[in-house]
Amino acid sequence: MFSGLTQLLFQAYESFGVLDLFIQIALAFIFIALFATIIAYSVILYKRWKAYAEEKRMNFIRPKIEEMITEQVLINENLEKVPVDEIEFDPAALNDNIYKTPWVRQMVIETIISYRKNFRGEVGELLRKLYIDMGLTKDSFDKMKSIRWEKKIKAVGELTQMDIQISDVTILPLTNSTNPSLRAAARNAYIQLSKNEPFKFFDVATEPILPWDQLELFKIITTTKDIAIPNFSRWVSYSTNKSVVSFCLKLIAHYDQQSAIPAVMDLLNNKDHYFRADAINCLGKLTAEAAEERMVRIYNTQPIYCQLEILKALGRIGSGKHLDFLKSEFLFSSNFDVRMNAARSIIKHNTPASRALIDDLKETSHDENRLIISHCQNPLIKY
Amino acid sequence: MANILIIEDDDIMLKAIKNILGKAGYNVITAKDGKEAFDQMENADYDVVVTDLMMPYANGLEVVSRLRGDATKRHVSIIVVSSVGNEETITEAFRLGADDYLKKPIMAGELLIRIKKLLDNRANHSKLVTKKK
């Protein structure tokens, strides 16, 4: 049979040799396509089988893990009777052979984290103790050493969720990683875990804090309990990383750090237009009356987005000293946005003088300007 | 023994609360979504309903609203347990008739005390009504 097959292949090869070149190329493509299809299907089948087998294994193990956590933590007899640190787990339950397999240990970590997301207080603390007592901290730290960034992110997430301290030597380099996802995860973790100097990574950050990461960081900073909030003006003054400065300006405005006003005002001299716009925005939110005069003075030399920010800032500060300036911008500017923001800022003053000015403008302005004032007076339209 | 219905779409949380309340001596029934909860409520009477907000088919607010709208089930005490922490949702839950609101992550001890308080209030209320009669 074997010799028959060899003979058949040999004949096919001989016939192939006498075929036209185009036919030969077409046949070669057909064979390659067939071969690739078989490979692709084999890979898909293997992956599906692997996922099925994994799911089956997990379904078998999951109830055991949940049962162990329930017995050792959720319905632990010593809860609320003995301090969490003094509660001892049943060694037999923790040292079961199934918890020696790496993938089972990973499942235990994930299950503990899921429980901890739902429970705080003593149960949350006891879950943390279980994680430490089972030696799962080592598993997470081992993952930190992996060369794969996904594993590192996973490890950082696990340690953060379990409130385990990571040394600066390990985490700080990751906050400056070239991989944006790893960088963001490390920065988030650093803020949550470092209670004394959670913003130390700002000093070493050379990679940018992307807008989406800024949102994430902002959420973490404003929701993490007992976080030491520093004076962000130090980074405004000294950081060479533009995204750090921009982010600090937002934080200064959020935490109403009045002492940062001089540092923010220094940015009005910066060559970068976007920086200046951010600084003006921050000064407006800080209602920095001391900056009003300077903003009005530089107004005519600024690009349009800085001008709009100045108009907004004057409305937010609302000292009433520059109503005439706002009025002239509203009446004589050819730019629609400028007129709109000037009108909004006059209205935002909400003083007898500003109200009288608005009434006057309504009577004396042309139709379009009257429409702008009516639009800006609508309380449902925010800015 | 008080009957408690837990409505929660997160399996882990559902089992966890069931175990905690079960250990405390309550008779616990579970439902994984609003639809299943409505079926459970038809089949039995409950003293307390512990419900999540974000669930498939019918959310927690619909559960609260349905319970308060039904004359035969209006007396059931309702505790909303959710990770939603915005003021509007919390006030909406109370406006619809929720008795209590717990934001996740919760403290197991706190949940037990709140359930006990609601049950005690109910018992006191029933005593008062009986006395008046």
Short mmCIF file of C-alpha atoms in Angstrom, two decimals:
data_model
loop_
_atom_site.label_atom_id
_atom_site.label_comp_id
_atom_site.label_asym_id
_atom_site.label_seq_id
_atom_site.Cartn_x
_atom_site.Cartn_y
_atom_site.Cartn_z
CA MET A 1 0.00 0.00 0.00
CA PHE A 2 2.87 2.32 0.93
CA SER A 3 4.64 1.71 -2.37
CA GLY A 4 1.33 2.34 -4.17
CA LEU A 5 0.97 5.73 -2.46
CA THR A 6 4.57 6.64 -3.28
CA GLN A 7 3.97 5.67 -6.90
CA LEU A 8 0.82 7.80 -7.00
CA LEU A 9 2.66 10.81 -5.56
CA PHE A 10 5.50 10.30 -8.01
CA GLN A 11 3.07 10.16 -10.93
CA ALA A 12 1.35 13.30 -9.67
CA TYR A 13 4.71 15.07 -9.45
CA GLU A 14 5.59 13.99 -12.99
CA SER A 15 2.20 15.16 -14.30
CA PHE A 16 2.65 18.45 -12.36
CA GLY A 17 5.97 18.98 -14.12
CA VAL A 18 4.43 18.86 -17.59
CA LEU A 19 1.58 21.28 -16.75
CA ASP A 20 1.57 24.95 -17.87
CA LEU A 21 3.20 27.43 -15.51
CA PHE A 22 -0.14 29.17 -14.76
CA ILE A 23 -1.76 25.85 -13.92
CA GLN A 24 1.19 24.99 -11.68
CA ILE A 25 0.87 28.32 -9.84
CA ALA A 26 -2.91 27.86 -9.47
CA LEU A 27 -2.43 24.34 -8.10
CA ALA A 28 0.24 25.59 -5.67
CA PHE A 29 -2.20 28.25 -4.38
CA ILE A 30 -4.95 25.64 -4.00
CA PHE A 31 -2.66 23.41 -1.93
CA ILE A 32 -1.46 26.31 0.21
CA ALA A 33 -5.07 27.45 0.81
CA LEU A 34 -6.13 23.91 1.72
CA PHE A 35 -3.19 23.51 4.05
CA ALA A 36 -3.84 26.90 5.72
CA THR A 37 -7.56 26.09 6.16
CA ILE A 38 -6.75 22.77 7.80
CA ILE A 39 -4.26 24.47 10.14
CA ALA A 40 -6.74 27.27 11.00
CA TYR A 41 -9.55 24.83 11.74
CA SER A 42 -7.24 22.67 13.82
CA VAL A 43 -6.18 25.69 15.89
CA ILE A 44 -9.80 26.80 16.37
CA LEU A 45 -10.86 23.29 17.38
CA TYR A 46 -7.92 22.98 19.78
CA LYS A 47 -8.64 26.35 21.38
CA ARG A 48 -12.33 25.52 21.77
CA TRP A 49 -11.53 22.16 23.28
CA LYS A 50 -9.02 23.80 25.62
CA ALA A 51 -11.56 26.45 26.71
CA TYR A 52 -14.20 23.74 27.22
CA ALA A 53 -11.82 21.63 29.30
CA GLU A 54 -10.78 24.68 31.32
CA GLU A 55 -14.41 25.67 31.92
CA LYS A 56 -15.20 22.13 33.02
CA ARG A 57 -12.26 22.11 35.42
CA MET A 58 -13.23 25.49 36.79
CA ASN A 59 -16.85 24.49 37.27
CA PHE A 60 -15.60 21.53 39.26
CA ILE A 61 -13.24 23.56 41.43
CA ARG A 62 -15.25 26.80 41.84
CA PRO A 63 -17.80 25.41 44.33
CA LYS A 64 -14.95 24.02 46.46
CA ILE A 65 -13.24 27.43 46.55
CA GLU A 66 -16.50 29.21 47.35
CA GLU A 67 -17.28 26.71 50.06
CA MET A 68 -13.83 27.19 51.59
CA ILE A 69 -14.20 30.99 51.57
CA THR A 70 -17.71 30.78 52.98
CA GLU A 71 -16.61 28.52 55.84
CA GLN A 72 -13.35 30.28 56.61
CA VAL A 73 -14.55 33.85 56.16
CA LEU A 74 -18.24 34.56 55.67
CA ILE A 75 -19.58 32.30 58.39
CA ASN A 76 -16.46 32.21 60.51
CA GLU A 77 -17.55 31.76 64.13
CA ASN A 78 -14.91 34.19 65.40
CA LEU A 79 -16.06 37.12 63.27
CA GLU A 80 -17.06 40.08 65.47
CA LYS A 81 -15.87 38.15 68.55
CA VAL A 82 -12.10 38.15 68.02
CA PRO A 83 -9.99 40.85 66.29
CA VAL A 84 -9.45 39.91 62.63
CA ASP A 85 -5.67 39.64 63.08
CA GLU A 86 -6.14 36.98 65.73
CA ILE A 87 -8.55 34.80 63.78
CA GLU A 88 -6.91 31.55 62.75
CA PHE A 89 -8.06 29.62 59.69
CA ASP A 90 -8.42 25.86 59.62
CA PRO A 91 -4.98 24.70 58.32
CA ALA A 92 -6.49 21.56 56.78
CA ALA A 93 -8.82 23.64 54.61
CA LEU A 94 -6.09 25.98 53.46
CA ASN A 95 -3.47 23.33 52.83
CA ASP A 96 -5.66 21.10 50.70
CA ASN A 97 -3.70 19.69 47.77
CA ILE A 98 -5.96 21.35 45.20
CA TYR A 99 -4.66 24.74 46.31
CA LYS A 100 -1.16 23.82 45.24
CA THR A 101 -1.93 23.93 41.51
CA PRO A 102 -1.11 27.35 39.99
CA TRP A 103 -4.37 27.76 38.03
CA VAL A 104 -6.44 26.88 41.11
CA ARG A 105 -4.49 29.40 43.16
CA GLN A 106 -5.23 31.99 40.47
CA MET A 107 -8.92 31.12 40.74
CA VAL A 108 -8.74 31.54 44.51
CA ILE A 109 -7.19 34.99 44.06
CA GLU A 110 -9.91 36.03 41.62
CA THR A 111 -12.67 34.72 43.86
CA ILE A 112 -11.29 36.48 46.93
CA ILE A 113 -11.09 39.71 44.93
CA SER A 114 -14.71 39.31 43.80
CA TYR A 115 -15.81 38.87 47.41
CA ARG A 116 -13.73 41.83 48.52
CA LYS A 117 -15.39 44.05 45.93
CA ASN A 118 -18.69 43.32 47.63
CA PHE A 119 -17.66 43.28 51.29
CA ARG A 120 -15.75 45.69 53.48
CA GLY A 121 -15.42 45.82 57.24
CA GLU A 122 -14.39 42.69 59.10
CA VAL A 123 -15.32 40.35 56.24
CA GLY A 124 -13.19 42.41 53.86
CA GLU A 125 -10.27 42.35 56.29
CA LEU A 126 -10.61 38.62 56.85
CA LEU A 127 -10.59 38.03 53.10
CA ARG A 128 -7.31 39.95 52.96
CA LYS A 129 -5.95 37.81 55.78
CA LEU A 130 -6.97 34.66 53.91
CA TYR A 131 -5.12 35.93 50.81
CA ILE A 132 -1.99 36.54 52.86
CA ASP A 133 -2.21 33.31 54.90
CA MET A 134 -2.59 31.19 51.76
CA GLY A 135 0.65 32.70 50.45
CA LEU A 136 -1.14 34.20 47.46
CA THR A 137 0.84 37.42 47.88
CA LYS A 138 3.86 35.53 46.56
CA ASP A 139 1.89 34.40 43.51
CA SER A 140 1.01 38.02 42.72
CA PHE A 141 4.57 39.24 43.26
CA ASP A 142 5.86 36.43 41.02
CA LYS A 143 3.55 37.70 38.29
CA MET A 144 5.07 41.16 38.72
CA LYS A 145 8.38 39.66 37.60
CA SER A 146 6.89 38.29 34.39
CA ILE A 147 8.09 39.76 31.12
CA ARG A 148 4.49 39.85 29.85
CA TRP A 149 2.84 43.21 30.54
CA GLU A 150 -0.65 41.68 30.84
CA LYS A 151 0.57 39.54 33.73
CA LYS A 152 2.16 42.55 35.38
CA ILE A 153 -1.09 44.52 35.11
CA LYS A 154 -2.97 41.59 36.62
CA ALA A 155 -0.50 41.40 39.51
CA VAL A 156 -0.67 45.16 40.16
CA GLY A 157 -4.47 44.96 40.16
CA GLU A 158 -4.48 42.01 42.58
CA LEU A 159 -2.08 43.64 45.02
CA THR A 160 -4.01 46.91 44.90
CA GLN A 161 -7.34 45.20 45.47
CA MET A 162 -5.89 43.33 48.42
CA ASP A 163 -4.25 46.48 49.78
CA ILE A 164 -0.76 44.94 49.79
CA GLN A 165 2.13 47.39 49.80
CA ILE A 166 4.43 47.29 46.77
CA SER A 167 7.90 48.74 47.23
CA ASP A 168 8.74 51.91 45.32
CA VAL A 169 11.65 50.11 43.66
CA THR A 170 9.19 47.70 42.07
CA ILE A 171 6.29 49.99 41.20
CA LEU A 172 7.88 53.35 40.37
CA PRO A 173 9.63 52.14 37.20
CA LEU A 174 6.29 50.74 36.01
CA THR A 175 4.61 54.15 36.40
CA ASN A 176 6.91 55.29 33.62
CA SER A 177 6.58 52.22 31.41
CA THR A 178 6.35 52.74 27.66
CA ASN A 179 3.28 50.51 27.65
CA PRO A 180 0.30 52.86 28.26
CA SER A 181 -1.89 50.21 29.92
CA LEU A 182 0.81 49.07 32.34
CA ARG A 183 1.75 52.67 33.05
CA ALA A 184 -1.86 53.60 33.88
CA ALA A 185 -2.35 50.52 36.09
CA ALA A 186 0.88 51.20 37.99
CA ARG A 187 0.01 54.87 38.53
CA ASN A 188 -3.46 54.01 39.78
CA ALA A 189 -1.97 51.42 42.12
CA TYR A 190 0.69 53.82 43.36
CA ILE A 191 -1.88 56.43 44.34
CA GLN A 192 -4.02 53.87 46.13
CA LEU A 193 -1.22 52.10 47.95
CA SER A 194 1.17 54.88 48.87
CA LYS A 195 -0.53 56.70 51.72
CA ASN A 196 2.31 59.15 52.49
CA GLU A 197 3.52 60.24 49.08
CA PRO A 198 0.93 59.02 46.58
CA PHE A 199 2.01 61.55 43.96
CA LYS A 200 5.71 60.81 44.05
CA PHE A 201 5.53 59.34 40.56
CA PHE A 202 4.80 62.83 39.21
CA ASP A 203 8.47 63.61 39.96
CA VAL A 204 9.75 60.83 37.72
CA ALA A 205 7.04 60.81 35.06
CA THR A 206 8.49 61.39 31.64
CA GLU A 207 5.75 59.55 29.75
CA PRO A 208 2.49 61.51 29.31
CA ILE A 209 -0.64 61.02 31.40
CA LEU A 210 -3.16 60.44 28.63
CA PRO A 211 -6.59 62.16 28.87
CA TRP A 212 -8.40 58.92 29.65
CA ASP A 213 -5.80 58.03 32.30
CA GLN A 214 -6.29 61.49 33.80
CA LEU A 215 -9.98 60.70 34.21
CA GLU A 216 -9.18 57.39 35.89
CA LEU A 217 -6.55 58.97 38.15
CA PHE A 218 -8.91 61.81 39.04
CA LYS A 219 -11.58 59.31 40.05
CA ILE A 220 -9.11 57.36 42.18
CA ILE A 221 -7.64 60.45 43.83
CA THR A 222 -11.02 61.90 44.70
CA THR A 223 -12.49 58.63 45.96
CA THR A 224 -9.55 57.07 47.83
CA LYS A 225 -9.92 57.55 51.56
CA ASP A 226 -7.17 59.06 53.74
CA ILE A 227 -5.06 60.12 50.78
CA ALA A 228 -2.49 62.82 51.54
CA ILE A 229 -3.27 65.68 49.17
CA PRO A 230 -0.13 67.76 48.50
CA ASN A 231 0.14 71.29 47.15
CA PHE A 232 0.06 70.58 43.43
CA SER A 233 1.69 73.91 42.61
CA ARG A 234 5.12 72.31 43.08
CA TRP A 235 4.64 70.29 39.89
CA VAL A 236 3.09 73.28 38.12
CA SER A 237 6.31 75.17 38.84
CA TYR A 238 8.91 72.48 38.31
CA SER A 239 7.61 69.59 36.22
CA THR A 240 8.82 69.37 32.66
CA ASN A 241 6.07 66.90 31.79
CA LYS A 242 3.27 68.94 30.20
CA SER A 243 0.57 66.38 30.93
CA VAL A 244 1.55 66.35 34.63
CA VAL A 245 1.24 70.15 34.79
CA SER A 246 -2.09 70.09 32.96
CA PHE A 247 -3.41 67.40 35.31
CA CYS A 248 -2.15 69.28 38.37
CA LEU A 249 -4.01 72.39 37.22
CA LYS A 250 -7.23 70.39 37.22
CA LEU A 251 -6.46 69.04 40.69
CA ILE A 252 -5.62 72.53 42.00
CA ALA A 253 -9.02 73.74 40.78
CA HIS A 254 -10.78 70.69 42.24
CA TYR A 255 -9.18 71.04 45.68
CA ASP A 256 -9.48 74.84 45.54
CA GLN A 257 -5.78 75.29 46.42
CA GLN A 258 -5.69 79.07 46.74
CA SER A 259 -2.01 78.98 47.70
CA ALA A 260 -1.25 77.73 44.18
CA ILE A 261 -2.53 80.93 42.51
CA PRO A 262 0.94 82.58 42.13
CA ALA A 263 2.38 79.41 40.54
CA VAL A 264 -0.58 79.15 38.16
CA MET A 265 -0.28 82.85 37.28
CA ASP A 266 3.33 82.24 36.25
CA LEU A 267 2.00 79.94 33.54
CA LEU A 268 0.35 82.93 31.86
CA ASN A 269 3.82 83.70 30.47
CA ASN A 270 4.23 80.19 29.07
CA LYS A 271 4.78 79.91 25.34
CA ASP A 272 2.38 76.98 24.97
CA HIS A 273 -1.13 78.28 24.15
CA TYR A 274 -2.85 75.20 25.55
CA PHE A 275 -0.97 75.56 28.83
CA ARG A 276 -2.04 79.16 29.10
CA ALA A 277 -5.66 78.20 28.36
CA ASP A 278 -5.52 75.53 31.11
CA ALA A 279 -3.96 78.01 33.55
CA ILE A 280 -6.62 80.66 32.80
CA ASN A 281 -9.33 78.03 33.25
CA CYS A 282 -7.82 77.05 36.61
CA LEU A 283 -7.56 80.69 37.75
CA GLY A 284 -11.21 81.21 36.88
CA LYS A 285 -12.25 78.17 38.88
CA LEU A 286 -10.15 79.38 41.81
CA THR A 287 -11.94 82.76 41.48
CA ALA A 288 -8.50 84.37 41.55
CA GLU A 289 -9.40 88.04 41.63
CA ALA A 290 -5.69 88.93 41.68
CA ALA A 291 -5.32 87.49 38.20
CA GLU A 292 -8.19 89.42 36.58
CA GLU A 293 -6.21 92.55 35.73
CA ARG A 294 -3.43 90.58 34.09
CA MET A 295 -5.80 88.41 32.09
CA VAL A 296 -7.57 91.47 30.70
CA ARG A 297 -4.20 93.04 29.89
CA ILE A 298 -2.97 90.07 27.86
CA TYR A 299 -6.38 89.41 26.25
CA ASN A 300 -5.67 91.05 22.89
CA THR A 301 -2.43 89.16 22.36
CA GLN A 302 -3.98 85.73 22.95
CA PRO A 303 -5.28 83.12 20.48
CA ILE A 304 -9.04 82.59 20.42
CA TYR A 305 -9.23 79.64 22.85
CA CYS A 306 -7.26 81.60 25.46
CA GLN A 307 -9.53 84.60 24.90
CA LEU A 308 -12.61 82.46 25.45
CA GLU A 309 -11.08 81.08 28.66
CA ILE A 310 -10.38 84.62 29.86
CA LEU A 311 -13.99 85.62 29.25
CA LYS A 312 -15.20 82.53 31.13
CA ALA A 313 -12.77 83.22 33.98
CA LEU A 314 -14.03 86.80 34.34
CA GLY A 315 -17.56 85.42 34.68
CA ARG A 316 -16.47 82.86 37.28
CA ILE A 317 -14.53 85.43 39.33
CA GLY A 318 -17.37 87.94 38.98
CA SER A 319 -15.69 90.85 40.74
CA GLY A 320 -17.60 93.31 38.58
CA LYS A 321 -14.45 95.31 37.82
CA HIS A 322 -14.41 94.36 34.17
CA LEU A 323 -18.05 94.60 33.16
CA ASP A 324 -17.16 97.37 30.70
CA PHE A 325 -14.58 95.12 29.07
CA LEU A 326 -17.12 92.29 28.77
CA LYS A 327 -19.68 94.75 27.40
CA SER A 328 -17.31 96.00 24.71
CA GLU A 329 -16.40 92.42 23.70
CA PHE A 330 -20.09 91.57 23.48
CA LEU A 331 -20.92 94.63 21.41
CA PHE A 332 -17.94 94.90 19.11
CA SER A 333 -16.46 91.44 18.61
CA SER A 334 -17.08 89.86 15.23
CA ASN A 335 -16.59 86.37 16.69
CA PHE A 336 -19.82 84.65 17.71
CA ASP A 337 -18.20 82.56 20.49
CA VAL A 338 -16.61 85.66 22.00
CA ARG A 339 -19.98 87.44 22.12
CA MET A 340 -21.63 84.35 23.58
CA ASN A 341 -19.04 83.94 26.34
CA ALA A 342 -18.99 87.65 27.11
CA ALA A 343 -22.79 87.63 27.53
CA ARG A 344 -22.65 84.52 29.71
CA SER A 345 -20.00 86.06 31.92
CA ILE A 346 -21.96 89.28 32.38
CA ILE A 347 -25.04 87.24 33.36
CA LYS A 348 -22.96 85.06 35.66
CA HIS A 349 -21.97 88.12 37.72
CA ASN A 350 -25.60 88.29 38.89
CA THR A 351 -25.18 91.67 40.62
CA PRO A 352 -27.50 94.70 40.34
CA ALA A 353 -24.97 96.35 38.00
CA SER A 354 -24.71 93.30 35.74
CA ARG A 355 -28.48 92.86 35.65
CA ALA A 356 -28.91 96.53 34.71
CA LEU A 357 -26.26 96.10 32.01
CA ILE A 358 -28.05 93.07 30.56
CA ASP A 359 -31.37 94.97 30.49
CA ASP A 360 -29.65 97.83 28.75
CA LEU A 361 -27.98 95.53 26.21
CA LYS A 362 -31.27 93.80 25.52
CA GLU A 363 -32.89 97.09 24.65
CA THR A 364 -30.08 98.54 22.58
CA SER A 365 -28.60 95.49 20.82
CA HIS A 366 -29.45 94.14 17.40
CA ASP A 367 -31.55 90.98 16.98
CA GLU A 368 -28.72 88.45 17.00
CA ASN A 369 -27.20 89.83 20.20
CA ARG A 370 -30.63 89.84 21.85
CA LEU A 371 -31.00 86.20 20.87
CA ILE A 372 -27.58 85.44 22.40
CA ILE A 373 -28.62 87.10 25.68
CA SER A 374 -31.90 85.16 25.80
CA HIS A 375 -30.01 81.93 25.13
CA CYS A 376 -27.47 82.68 27.87
CA GLN A 377 -30.20 83.56 30.36
CA ASN A 378 -31.68 80.09 30.01
CA PRO A 379 -30.79 78.42 33.33
CA LEU A 380 -30.94 74.97 31.75
CA ILE A 381 -27.92 75.77 29.55
CA LYS A 382 -24.80 75.32 31.66
CA TYR A 383 -21.22 76.31 30.98
CA MET B 1 -38.06 32.56 61.47
CA ALA B 2 -38.29 35.48 59.05
CA ASN B 3 -38.46 34.86 55.31
CA ILE B 4 -36.01 36.88 53.27
CA LEU B 5 -35.85 37.17 49.49
CA ILE B 6 -32.49 38.16 48.02
CA ILE B 7 -32.49 39.48 44.47
CA GLU B 8 -28.99 39.78 43.04
CA ASP B 9 -27.53 39.03 39.61
CA ASP B 10 -23.96 38.60 40.85
CA ASP B 11 -23.61 34.92 41.75
CA ILE B 12 -20.87 35.47 44.30
CA MET B 13 -22.74 38.21 46.13
CA LEU B 14 -25.97 36.19 46.02
CA LYS B 15 -24.36 33.13 47.59
CA ALA B 16 -22.45 35.24 50.10
CA ILE B 17 -25.52 37.08 51.38
CA LYS B 18 -27.47 33.81 51.41
CA ASN B 19 -24.81 32.19 53.59
CA ILE B 20 -24.55 35.14 55.96
CA LEU B 21 -28.30 35.45 56.44
CA GLY B 22 -28.70 31.68 56.60
CA LYS B 23 -26.12 31.52 59.36
CA ALA B 24 -28.01 34.25 61.22
CA GLY B 25 -31.04 31.97 61.24
CA TYR B 26 -33.18 33.45 58.50
CA ASN B 27 -35.04 31.47 55.90
CA VAL B 28 -33.46 32.71 52.66
CA ILE B 29 -34.79 32.41 49.11
CA THR B 30 -32.83 33.77 46.15
CA ALA B 31 -33.61 35.21 42.73
CA LYS B 32 -31.11 36.11 40.03
CA ASP B 33 -33.10 38.84 38.30
CA GLY B 34 -36.27 40.88 38.54
CA LYS B 35 -38.34 38.41 36.56
CA GLU B 36 -37.41 35.48 38.79
CA ALA B 37 -38.05 37.70 41.80
CA PHE B 38 -41.60 38.46 40.65
CA ASP B 39 -42.25 34.70 40.32
CA GLN B 40 -40.84 34.08 43.80
CA MET B 41 -42.96 36.86 45.25
CA GLU B 42 -46.09 35.29 43.78
CA ASN B 43 -45.27 31.95 45.38
CA ALA B 44 -44.55 33.02 48.94
CA ASP B 45 -44.78 35.82 51.48
CA TYR B 46 -41.61 37.54 52.57
CA ASP B 47 -40.78 39.69 55.55
CA VAL B 48 -37.78 41.38 53.98
CA VAL B 49 -36.62 41.77 50.38
CA VAL B 50 -32.94 42.56 49.79
CA THR B 51 -32.52 43.73 46.21
CA ASP B 52 -29.77 44.92 43.92
CA LEU B 53 -30.53 47.79 41.51
CA MET B 54 -28.87 46.90 38.22
CA MET B 55 -30.35 43.61 37.09
CA PRO B 56 -31.59 42.09 33.86
CA TYR B 57 -35.33 41.96 32.94
CA ALA B 58 -36.52 44.20 35.79
CA ASN B 59 -34.27 46.43 37.85
CA GLY B 60 -34.38 46.99 41.60
CA LEU B 61 -36.45 50.16 41.33
CA GLU B 62 -39.12 48.23 39.42
CA VAL B 63 -39.09 45.58 42.15
CA VAL B 64 -39.57 48.25 44.84
CA SER B 65 -42.30 49.93 42.83
CA ARG B 66 -44.14 46.62 42.18
CA LEU B 67 -44.02 45.64 45.86
CA ARG B 68 -45.30 49.01 47.04
CA GLY B 69 -48.02 49.02 44.40
CA ASP B 70 -49.38 45.63 45.46
CA ALA B 71 -51.80 45.92 48.39
CA THR B 72 -51.01 42.40 49.58
CA LYS B 73 -47.24 42.93 49.60
CA ARG B 74 -47.03 46.55 50.64
CA HIS B 75 -45.95 45.58 54.15
CA VAL B 76 -42.70 43.90 53.02
CA SER B 77 -39.56 45.68 54.21
CA ILE B 78 -37.16 46.46 51.38
CA ILE B 79 -33.41 46.98 51.56
CA VAL B 80 -31.63 48.10 48.41
CA VAL B 81 -28.01 46.93 48.15
CA SER B 82 -26.19 48.46 45.22
CA SER B 83 -22.91 49.87 44.02
CA VAL B 84 -24.81 52.80 42.53
CA GLY B 85 -24.04 55.70 44.82
CA ASN B 86 -25.44 58.76 43.09
CA GLU B 87 -27.90 60.88 44.98
CA GLU B 88 -30.65 60.73 42.34
CA THR B 89 -30.84 56.93 42.35
CA ILE B 90 -30.75 56.67 46.12
CA THR B 91 -33.51 59.27 46.58
CA GLU B 92 -35.53 57.63 43.81
CA ALA B 93 -35.29 54.28 45.62
CA PHE B 94 -36.50 55.86 48.86
CA ARG B 95 -39.20 57.82 47.04
CA LEU B 96 -40.55 54.58 45.56
CA GLY B 97 -40.71 53.04 49.01
CA ALA B 98 -37.40 51.38 49.90
CA ASP B 99 -36.85 51.22 53.66
CA ASP B 100 -33.07 51.21 53.59
CA TYR B 101 -30.13 51.58 51.21
CA LEU B 102 -26.71 49.99 51.50
CA LYS B 103 -23.89 50.88 49.15
CA LYS B 104 -21.52 48.11 48.03
CA PRO B 105 -19.05 47.08 49.31
CA ILE B 106 -21.23 46.34 52.31
CA MET B 107 -20.43 45.31 55.86
CA ALA B 108 -22.01 41.98 56.71
CA GLY B 109 -22.66 43.02 60.31
CA GLU B 110 -24.36 46.22 59.20
CA LEU B 111 -26.69 44.32 56.85
CA LEU B 112 -27.70 41.96 59.67
CA ILE B 113 -28.38 44.84 62.07
CA ARG B 114 -30.45 46.72 59.52
CA ILE B 115 -32.51 43.63 58.74
CA LYS B 116 -33.05 43.02 62.45
CA LYS B 117 -34.12 46.62 62.98
CA LEU B 118 -36.62 46.46 60.15
CA LEU B 119 -38.04 43.21 61.48
CA ASP B 120 -38.26 44.67 65.03
CA ASN B 121 -40.06 47.75 63.70
CA ARG B 122 -42.50 45.52 61.87
CA ALA B 123 -43.12 43.45 64.97
CA ASN B 124 -43.70 46.59 67.09
CA HIS B 125 -46.02 48.00 64.45
CA SER B 126 -48.05 44.77 64.39
CA LYS B 127 -48.33 44.81 68.18
CA LEU B 128 -49.59 48.39 68.10
CA VAL B 129 -52.17 47.58 65.46
CA THR B 130 -53.38 44.56 67.48
CA LYS B 131 -53.61 46.66 70.64
CA LYS B 132 -55.66 49.35 68.88
CA LYS B 133 -58.10 46.74 67.62
#
